[in-house]
Coordinates of C-alpha atoms in Angstrom, one line a residue:
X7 CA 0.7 -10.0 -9.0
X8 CA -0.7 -9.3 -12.9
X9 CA -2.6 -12.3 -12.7
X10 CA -4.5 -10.5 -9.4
X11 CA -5.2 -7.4 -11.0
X12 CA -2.1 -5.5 -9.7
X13 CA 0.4 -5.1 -13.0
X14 CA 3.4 -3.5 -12.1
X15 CA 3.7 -4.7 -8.4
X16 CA 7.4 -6.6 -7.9
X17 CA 8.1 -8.6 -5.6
X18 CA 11.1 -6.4 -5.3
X19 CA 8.6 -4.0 -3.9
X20 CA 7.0 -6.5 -1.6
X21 CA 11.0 -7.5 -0.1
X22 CA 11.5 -3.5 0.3
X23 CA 8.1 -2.9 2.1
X24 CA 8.4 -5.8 4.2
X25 CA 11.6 -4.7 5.6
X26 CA 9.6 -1.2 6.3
X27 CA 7.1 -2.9 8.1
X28 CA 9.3 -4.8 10.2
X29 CA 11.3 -2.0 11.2
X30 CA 8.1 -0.2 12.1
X31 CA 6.6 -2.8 13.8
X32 CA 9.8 -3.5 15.8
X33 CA 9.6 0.3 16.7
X34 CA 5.9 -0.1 18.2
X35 CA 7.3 -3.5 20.0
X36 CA 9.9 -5.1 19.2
X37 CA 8.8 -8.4 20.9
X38 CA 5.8 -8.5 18.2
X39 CA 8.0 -7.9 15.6
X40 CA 10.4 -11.0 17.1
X41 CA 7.5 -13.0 16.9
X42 CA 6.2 -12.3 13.8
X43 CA 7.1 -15.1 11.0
X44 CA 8.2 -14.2 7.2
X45 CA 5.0 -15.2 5.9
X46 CA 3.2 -12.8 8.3
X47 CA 5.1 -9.9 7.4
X48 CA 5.0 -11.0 3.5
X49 CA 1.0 -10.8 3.7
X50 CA 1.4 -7.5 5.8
X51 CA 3.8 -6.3 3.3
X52 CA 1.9 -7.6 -0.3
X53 CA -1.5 -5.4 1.4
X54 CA 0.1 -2.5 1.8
X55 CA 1.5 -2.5 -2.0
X56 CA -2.0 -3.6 -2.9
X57 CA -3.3 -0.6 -0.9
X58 CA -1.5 1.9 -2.7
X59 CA -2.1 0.5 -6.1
X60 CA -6.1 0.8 -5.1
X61 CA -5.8 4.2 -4.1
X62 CA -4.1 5.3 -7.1
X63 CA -6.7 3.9 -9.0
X64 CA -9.2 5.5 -7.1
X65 CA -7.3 8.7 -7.2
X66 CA -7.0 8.1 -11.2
X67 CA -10.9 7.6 -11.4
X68 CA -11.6 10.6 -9.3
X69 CA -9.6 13.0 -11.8
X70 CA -10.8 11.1 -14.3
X71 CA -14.2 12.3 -13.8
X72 CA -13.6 15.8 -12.3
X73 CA -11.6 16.3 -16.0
X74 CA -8.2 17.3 -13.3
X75 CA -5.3 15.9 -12.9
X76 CA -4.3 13.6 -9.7
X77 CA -1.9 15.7 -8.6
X78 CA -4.3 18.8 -8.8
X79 CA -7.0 16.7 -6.5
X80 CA -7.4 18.6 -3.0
X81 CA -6.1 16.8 0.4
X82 CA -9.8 16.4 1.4
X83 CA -10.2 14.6 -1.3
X84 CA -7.1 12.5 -1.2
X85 CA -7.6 11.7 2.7
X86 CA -11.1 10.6 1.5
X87 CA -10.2 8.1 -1.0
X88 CA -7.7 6.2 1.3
X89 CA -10.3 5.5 3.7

């Protein structure tokens, strides 16, 4: 994933959030989650990790400019930088 901009992204962490998804889509409707292929829930998976990477970058750049740390940053402005 270094080669897409994402450095530190494993595919170890792509098998472990696939298996997440799956078990959460299997507990919205299982017959979805039956019919779902690998490659499906690999691209479901692979956004999700790219998701959070984004956000902690946003998060990162917020700080970054407010002179704060991330983990000082409000919720309001947390739930605004994952949308």
């Amino acid at each position: 994933m270094e080669k897409y901009g994402f450095p530190g992204l494993s595919a170890f962490d792509i098998v472990e959030t696939g298996k997440i998804v799956r078990e959460e889509i299997a507990n919205e409707d299982p017959e979805k989650a039956a019919a779902l292929t690998h490659t499906e829930i690999r691209e479901l998976a692979i956004r999700r990790e790219m998701e959070k990477v984004i956000l902690e970058r946003k998060l990162q750049s917020t700080a970054e400019d407010w002179a704060t740390q991330v983990s000082s940053l409000s919720p309001i402005v947390r739930k605004h930088a994952q949308e």
